[in-house]
Amino acid sequence: MCETLKTKYQLSEEIGRGRFGTIFRCYHPDSAVPTAVKVIDKSLLADSTDRECLENEPKFLSLLSPHPNILQIFDVFENDDFLSIVLELCQPHTLLDRIVANPLTEQQAAAIIKKLLEAVVHCHRLGVAHRDIKPDNILFDSEDNLKLADFGSAEWFGDGEKMSGVVGTPYYVAPEVLLGRDYTEKVDVWSCGVLLYIMLSGIPPFYGDSTAEIFESVIRANLRFPSRIFRSVSSFAKDLLRKMMCRDDFRRFFAEQALAHPWIVSGGEAMNLN
């Protein structure tokens, strides 16, 4: 562990453990803000891809902070053996924990997706695509404010420029990524759409019994709304889902367009299209 970290912060109990390291609660003597430190053991990094992902986290968070819906970074310490990142402290449960038992109401889902899209719009305006939006990467602080986290797969994009490379998580990845095409920041909008679908229904829109079958389903992108599940979901919500998960990424909404959709603006009020 970095000695400079221990001279500046007081480390407390372990609150989490991941593939590459451990998360501790920590305190700065001159601040009342509760923080957490992610201590990464470099000896556990398997290859250059792992290193790039871990280097991305502080780099992109530093650019994007502060934003009310993006996890805030406070400090970074590094030596030959460890990388330590001091972050704002969040609740132990993610959005995944909130939706795993029961679908949310339209109003609850709209409130969450609005905050998430505000974070995504901020990222895209600064030329950053997250590329791995999923409920596991959505945290909540002590006051229940949404925080988009884990920018290990993030990438820069320029005006009109596209990205490449297969990254993301099976249920949430956009079809153009799996097809090996160059793609735009709209891959994040697709992932947000999948997340919204799951919040409203409790099931993913594209699924299979194996990763290969899930990918095949995503590539087909045959978006359906089973009547027994979506009977009480408004047509405005379904309209937004179609525009966020449009297989043709040219016609798919940008994050700003999704944020301006009437269903979001109304707070998820049960409206229906004529």
mmCIF file of N, CA and C in Angstrom, residues 50-120:
data_model
loop_
_atom_site.group_PDB
_atom_site.id
_atom_site.type_symbol
_atom_site.label_atom_id
_atom_site.label_comp_id
_atom_site.label_asym_id
_atom_site.label_seq_id
_atom_site.Cartn_x
_atom_site.Cartn_y
_atom_site.Cartn_z
ATOM 1 N N ASP A 50 -5.919 -5.401 -18.641
ATOM 2 C CA ASP A 50 -6.252 -5.147 -17.231
ATOM 3 C C ASP A 50 -5.655 -3.817 -16.772
ATOM 4 N N ARG A 51 -4.414 -3.581 -17.148
ATOM 5 C CA ARG A 51 -3.742 -2.339 -16.740
ATOM 6 C C ARG A 51 -4.445 -1.120 -17.322
ATOM 7 N N GLU A 52 -4.841 -1.235 -18.583
ATOM 8 C CA GLU A 52 -5.511 -0.107 -19.235
ATOM 9 C C GLU A 52 -6.840 0.200 -18.546
ATOM 10 N N CYS A 53 -7.593 -0.841 -18.210
ATOM 11 C CA CYS A 53 -8.889 -0.649 -17.539
ATOM 12 C C CYS A 53 -8.713 0.064 -16.206
ATOM 13 N N LEU A 54 -7.706 -0.340 -15.439
ATOM 14 C CA LEU A 54 -7.503 0.261 -14.127
ATOM 15 C C LEU A 54 -6.948 1.672 -14.217
ATOM 16 N N GLU A 55 -6.183 1.950 -15.253
ATOM 17 C CA GLU A 55 -5.689 3.311 -15.459
ATOM 18 C C GLU A 55 -6.799 4.232 -15.958
ATOM 19 N N ASN A 56 -7.778 3.663 -16.669
ATOM 20 C CA ASN A 56 -8.895 4.462 -17.175
ATOM 21 C C ASN A 56 -9.716 5.080 -16.054
ATOM 22 N N GLU A 57 -9.910 4.319 -14.982
ATOM 23 C CA GLU A 57 -10.804 4.757 -13.903
ATOM 24 C C GLU A 57 -10.446 6.148 -13.365
ATOM 25 N N PRO A 58 -9.229 6.359 -12.853
ATOM 26 C CA PRO A 58 -8.917 7.704 -12.340
ATOM 27 C C PRO A 58 -8.844 8.755 -13.436
ATOM 28 N N LYS A 59 -8.398 8.359 -14.624
ATOM 29 C CA LYS A 59 -8.250 9.317 -15.723
ATOM 30 C C LYS A 59 -9.596 9.915 -16.121
ATOM 31 N N PHE A 60 -10.586 9.051 -16.320
ATOM 32 C CA PHE A 60 -11.887 9.548 -16.765
ATOM 33 C C PHE A 60 -12.681 10.182 -15.622
ATOM 34 N N LEU A 61 -12.588 9.619 -14.426
ATOM 35 C CA LEU A 61 -13.303 10.216 -13.295
ATOM 36 C C LEU A 61 -12.779 11.614 -12.991
ATOM 37 N N SER A 62 -11.485 11.815 -13.137
ATOM 38 C CA SER A 62 -10.915 13.143 -12.895
ATOM 39 C C SER A 62 -11.444 14.156 -13.891
ATOM 40 N N LEU A 63 -11.612 13.739 -15.131
ATOM 41 C CA LEU A 63 -12.155 14.637 -16.151
ATOM 42 C C LEU A 63 -13.625 14.933 -15.897
ATOM 43 N N LEU A 64 -14.385 13.916 -15.508
ATOM 44 C CA LEU A 64 -15.844 14.040 -15.419
ATOM 45 C C LEU A 64 -16.324 14.614 -14.092
ATOM 46 N N SER A 65 -15.505 14.566 -13.052
ATOM 47 C CA SER A 65 -15.901 15.094 -11.735
ATOM 48 C C SER A 65 -15.672 16.603 -11.682
ATOM 49 N N PRO A 66 -16.462 17.325 -10.876
ATOM 50 C CA PRO A 66 -17.618 16.797 -10.153
ATOM 51 C C PRO A 66 -18.895 16.873 -10.990
ATOM 52 N N HIS A 67 -19.727 15.885 -10.850
ATOM 53 C CA HIS A 67 -21.066 15.875 -11.417
ATOM 54 C C HIS A 67 -21.952 15.149 -10.414
ATOM 55 N N PRO A 68 -23.158 15.645 -10.153
ATOM 56 C CA PRO A 68 -23.983 15.054 -9.092
ATOM 57 C C PRO A 68 -24.333 13.592 -9.300
ATOM 58 N N ASN A 69 -24.224 13.084 -10.529
ATOM 59 C CA ASN A 69 -24.603 11.702 -10.790
ATOM 60 C C ASN A 69 -23.457 10.847 -11.334
ATOM 61 N N ILE A 70 -22.229 11.296 -11.083
ATOM 62 C CA ILE A 70 -21.041 10.512 -11.426
ATOM 63 C C ILE A 70 -20.193 10.382 -10.176
ATOM 64 N N LEU A 71 -19.714 9.175 -9.911
ATOM 65 C CA LEU A 71 -18.910 8.923 -8.721
ATOM 66 C C LEU A 71 -17.726 9.883 -8.679
ATOM 67 N N GLN A 72 -17.573 10.568 -7.564
ATOM 68 C CA GLN A 72 -16.523 11.583 -7.466
ATOM 69 C C GLN A 72 -15.201 10.973 -7.001
ATOM 70 N N ILE A 73 -14.123 11.441 -7.616
ATOM 71 C CA ILE A 73 -12.784 11.014 -7.240
ATOM 72 C C ILE A 73 -12.111 12.148 -6.468
ATOM 73 N N PHE A 74 -11.339 11.798 -5.421
ATOM 74 C CA PHE A 74 -10.676 12.797 -4.591
ATOM 75 C C PHE A 74 -9.152 12.749 -4.707
ATOM 76 N N ASP A 75 -8.588 11.553 -4.798
ATOM 77 C CA ASP A 75 -7.132 11.421 -4.784
ATOM 78 C C ASP A 75 -6.713 10.137 -5.478
ATOM 79 N N VAL A 76 -5.475 10.134 -5.966
ATOM 80 C CA VAL A 76 -4.875 8.932 -6.547
ATOM 81 C C VAL A 76 -3.450 8.817 -6.018
ATOM 82 N N PHE A 77 -3.086 7.634 -5.568
ATOM 83 C CA PHE A 77 -1.737 7.360 -5.087
ATOM 84 C C PHE A 77 -1.218 6.113 -5.800
ATOM 85 N N GLU A 78 0.048 6.147 -6.195
ATOM 86 C CA GLU A 78 0.582 5.001 -6.925
ATOM 87 C C GLU A 78 2.063 4.802 -6.606
ATOM 88 N N ASN A 79 2.440 3.533 -6.472
ATOM 89 C CA ASN A 79 3.857 3.167 -6.415
ATOM 90 C C ASN A 79 4.043 1.929 -7.285
ATOM 91 N N ASP A 80 5.176 1.267 -7.176
ATOM 92 C CA ASP A 80 5.457 0.127 -8.059
ATOM 93 C C ASP A 80 4.506 -1.039 -7.826
ATOM 94 N N ASP A 81 3.936 -1.134 -6.640
ATOM 95 C CA ASP A 81 3.147 -2.313 -6.275
ATOM 96 C C ASP A 81 1.643 -2.080 -6.225
ATOM 97 N N PHE A 82 1.222 -0.853 -5.917
ATOM 98 C CA PHE A 82 -0.206 -0.601 -5.698
ATOM 99 C C PHE A 82 -0.671 0.679 -6.393
ATOM 100 N N LEU A 83 -1.941 0.663 -6.802
ATOM 101 C CA LEU A 83 -2.648 1.864 -7.244
ATOM 102 C C LEU A 83 -3.819 2.052 -6.293
ATOM 103 N N SER A 84 -3.905 3.226 -5.661
ATOM 104 C CA SER A 84 -4.966 3.499 -4.687
ATOM 105 C C SER A 84 -5.769 4.704 -5.142
ATOM 106 N N ILE A 85 -7.097 4.518 -5.215
ATOM 107 C CA ILE A 85 -7.986 5.564 -5.707
ATOM 108 C C ILE A 85 -8.982 5.912 -4.609
ATOM 109 N N VAL A 86 -8.990 7.175 -4.177
ATOM 110 C CA VAL A 86 -9.902 7.626 -3.126
ATOM 111 C C VAL A 86 -11.164 8.184 -3.788
ATOM 112 N N LEU A 87 -12.309 7.600 -3.430
ATOM 113 C CA LEU A 87 -13.589 7.919 -4.059
ATOM 114 C C LEU A 87 -14.622 8.269 -3.003
ATOM 115 N N GLU A 88 -15.720 8.881 -3.440
ATOM 116 C CA GLU A 88 -16.787 9.142 -2.470
ATOM 117 C C GLU A 88 -17.406 7.816 -2.038
ATOM 118 N N LEU A 89 -17.814 7.780 -0.804
ATOM 119 C CA LEU A 89 -18.375 6.563 -0.218
ATOM 120 C C LEU A 89 -19.841 6.415 -0.622
ATOM 121 N N CYS A 90 -20.212 5.230 -1.108
ATOM 122 C CA CYS A 90 -21.593 4.964 -1.504
ATOM 123 C C CYS A 90 -22.158 3.807 -0.691
ATOM 124 N N GLN A 91 -23.452 3.607 -0.812
ATOM 125 C CA GLN A 91 -24.107 2.493 -0.151
ATOM 126 C C GLN A 91 -23.575 1.178 -0.732
ATOM 127 N N PRO A 92 -23.623 0.097 0.049
ATOM 128 C CA PRO A 92 -23.097 -1.184 -0.444
ATOM 129 C C PRO A 92 -23.949 -1.811 -1.544
ATOM 130 N N HIS A 93 -25.216 -1.405 -1.654
ATOM 131 C CA HIS A 93 -26.111 -2.015 -2.638
ATOM 132 C C HIS A 93 -26.173 -1.189 -3.916
ATOM 133 N N THR A 94 -26.143 -1.874 -5.054
ATOM 134 C CA THR A 94 -26.208 -1.230 -6.367
ATOM 135 C C THR A 94 -27.648 -1.208 -6.865
ATOM 136 N N LEU A 95 -27.839 -0.637 -8.053
ATOM 137 C CA LEU A 95 -29.164 -0.659 -8.675
ATOM 138 C C LEU A 95 -29.615 -2.095 -8.926
ATOM 139 N N LEU A 96 -28.675 -2.980 -9.216
ATOM 140 C CA LEU A 96 -29.025 -4.385 -9.430
ATOM 141 C C LEU A 96 -29.745 -4.958 -8.220
ATOM 142 N N ASP A 97 -29.262 -4.627 -7.035
ATOM 143 C CA ASP A 97 -29.894 -5.118 -5.807
ATOM 144 C C ASP A 97 -31.312 -4.587 -5.659
ATOM 145 N N ARG A 98 -31.564 -3.390 -6.182
ATOM 146 C CA ARG A 98 -32.884 -2.773 -6.029
ATOM 147 C C ARG A 98 -33.929 -3.398 -6.949
ATOM 148 N N ILE A 99 -33.478 -3.841 -8.125
ATOM 149 C CA ILE A 99 -34.462 -4.310 -9.108
ATOM 150 C C ILE A 99 -34.541 -5.830 -9.205
ATOM 151 N N VAL A 100 -33.662 -6.532 -8.488
ATOM 152 C CA VAL A 100 -33.617 -7.977 -8.646
ATOM 153 C C VAL A 100 -34.884 -8.656 -8.119
ATOM 154 N N ALA A 101 -35.534 -8.060 -7.125
ATOM 155 C CA ALA A 101 -36.718 -8.695 -6.538
ATOM 156 C C ALA A 101 -37.991 -8.349 -7.289
ATOM 157 N N ASN A 102 -38.211 -7.056 -7.554
ATOM 158 C CA ASN A 102 -39.464 -6.619 -8.177
ATOM 159 C C ASN A 102 -39.207 -5.513 -9.188
ATOM 160 N N PRO A 103 -40.001 -5.498 -10.272
ATOM 161 C CA PRO A 103 -39.910 -4.366 -11.207
ATOM 162 C C PRO A 103 -40.302 -3.073 -10.499
ATOM 163 N N LEU A 104 -39.834 -1.949 -11.018
ATOM 164 C CA LEU A 104 -40.150 -0.653 -10.443
ATOM 165 C C LEU A 104 -41.394 -0.078 -11.104
ATOM 166 N N THR A 105 -42.017 0.875 -10.446
ATOM 167 C CA THR A 105 -43.115 1.599 -11.084
ATOM 168 C C THR A 105 -42.533 2.495 -12.180
ATOM 169 N N GLU A 106 -43.395 2.976 -13.049
ATOM 170 C CA GLU A 106 -42.915 3.868 -14.110
ATOM 171 C C GLU A 106 -42.293 5.133 -13.517
ATOM 172 N N GLN A 107 -42.886 5.650 -12.453
ATOM 173 C CA GLN A 107 -42.366 6.865 -11.831
ATOM 174 C C GLN A 107 -40.975 6.613 -11.231
ATOM 175 N N GLN A 108 -40.797 5.465 -10.564
ATOM 176 C CA GLN A 108 -39.496 5.130 -9.983
ATOM 177 C C GLN A 108 -38.453 4.932 -11.076
ATOM 178 N N ALA A 109 -38.830 4.215 -12.123
ATOM 179 C CA ALA A 109 -37.892 3.955 -13.227
ATOM 180 C C ALA A 109 -37.522 5.249 -13.946
ATOM 181 N N ALA A 110 -38.504 6.129 -14.147
ATOM 182 C CA ALA A 110 -38.236 7.397 -14.837
ATOM 183 C C ALA A 110 -37.280 8.268 -14.035
ATOM 184 N N ALA A 111 -37.432 8.277 -12.711
ATOM 185 C CA ALA A 111 -36.548 9.090 -11.865
ATOM 186 C C ALA A 111 -35.108 8.589 -11.958
ATOM 187 N N ILE A 112 -34.928 7.272 -11.974
ATOM 188 C CA ILE A 112 -33.584 6.701 -12.059
ATOM 189 C C ILE A 112 -32.976 6.924 -13.434
ATOM 190 N N ILE A 113 -33.738 6.640 -14.494
ATOM 191 C CA ILE A 113 -33.179 6.762 -15.841
ATOM 192 C C ILE A 113 -32.892 8.220 -16.190
ATOM 193 N N LYS A 114 -33.665 9.146 -15.627
ATOM 194 C CA LYS A 114 -33.408 10.571 -15.864
ATOM 195 C C LYS A 114 -32.032 10.956 -15.317
ATOM 196 N N LYS A 115 -31.745 10.562 -14.092
ATOM 197 C CA LYS A 115 -30.449 10.886 -13.490
ATOM 198 C C LYS A 115 -29.313 10.191 -14.236
ATOM 199 N N LEU A 116 -29.551 8.947 -14.651
ATOM 200 C CA LEU A 116 -28.519 8.227 -15.395
ATOM 201 C C LEU A 116 -28.252 8.909 -16.734
ATOM 202 N N LEU A 117 -29.301 9.306 -17.438
ATOM 203 C CA LEU A 117 -29.117 9.983 -18.725
ATOM 204 C C LEU A 117 -28.431 11.338 -18.557
ATOM 205 N N GLU A 118 -28.707 12.028 -17.455
ATOM 206 C CA GLU A 118 -28.012 13.295 -17.204
ATOM 207 C C GLU A 118 -26.505 13.052 -17.054
ATOM 208 N N ALA A 119 -26.144 11.955 -16.405
ATOM 209 C CA ALA A 119 -24.728 11.606 -16.283
ATOM 210 C C ALA A 119 -24.143 11.254 -17.644
ATOM 211 N N VAL A 120 -24.887 10.500 -18.448
ATOM 212 C CA VAL A 120 -24.409 10.082 -19.767
ATOM 213 C C VAL A 120 -24.272 11.288 -20.697
#
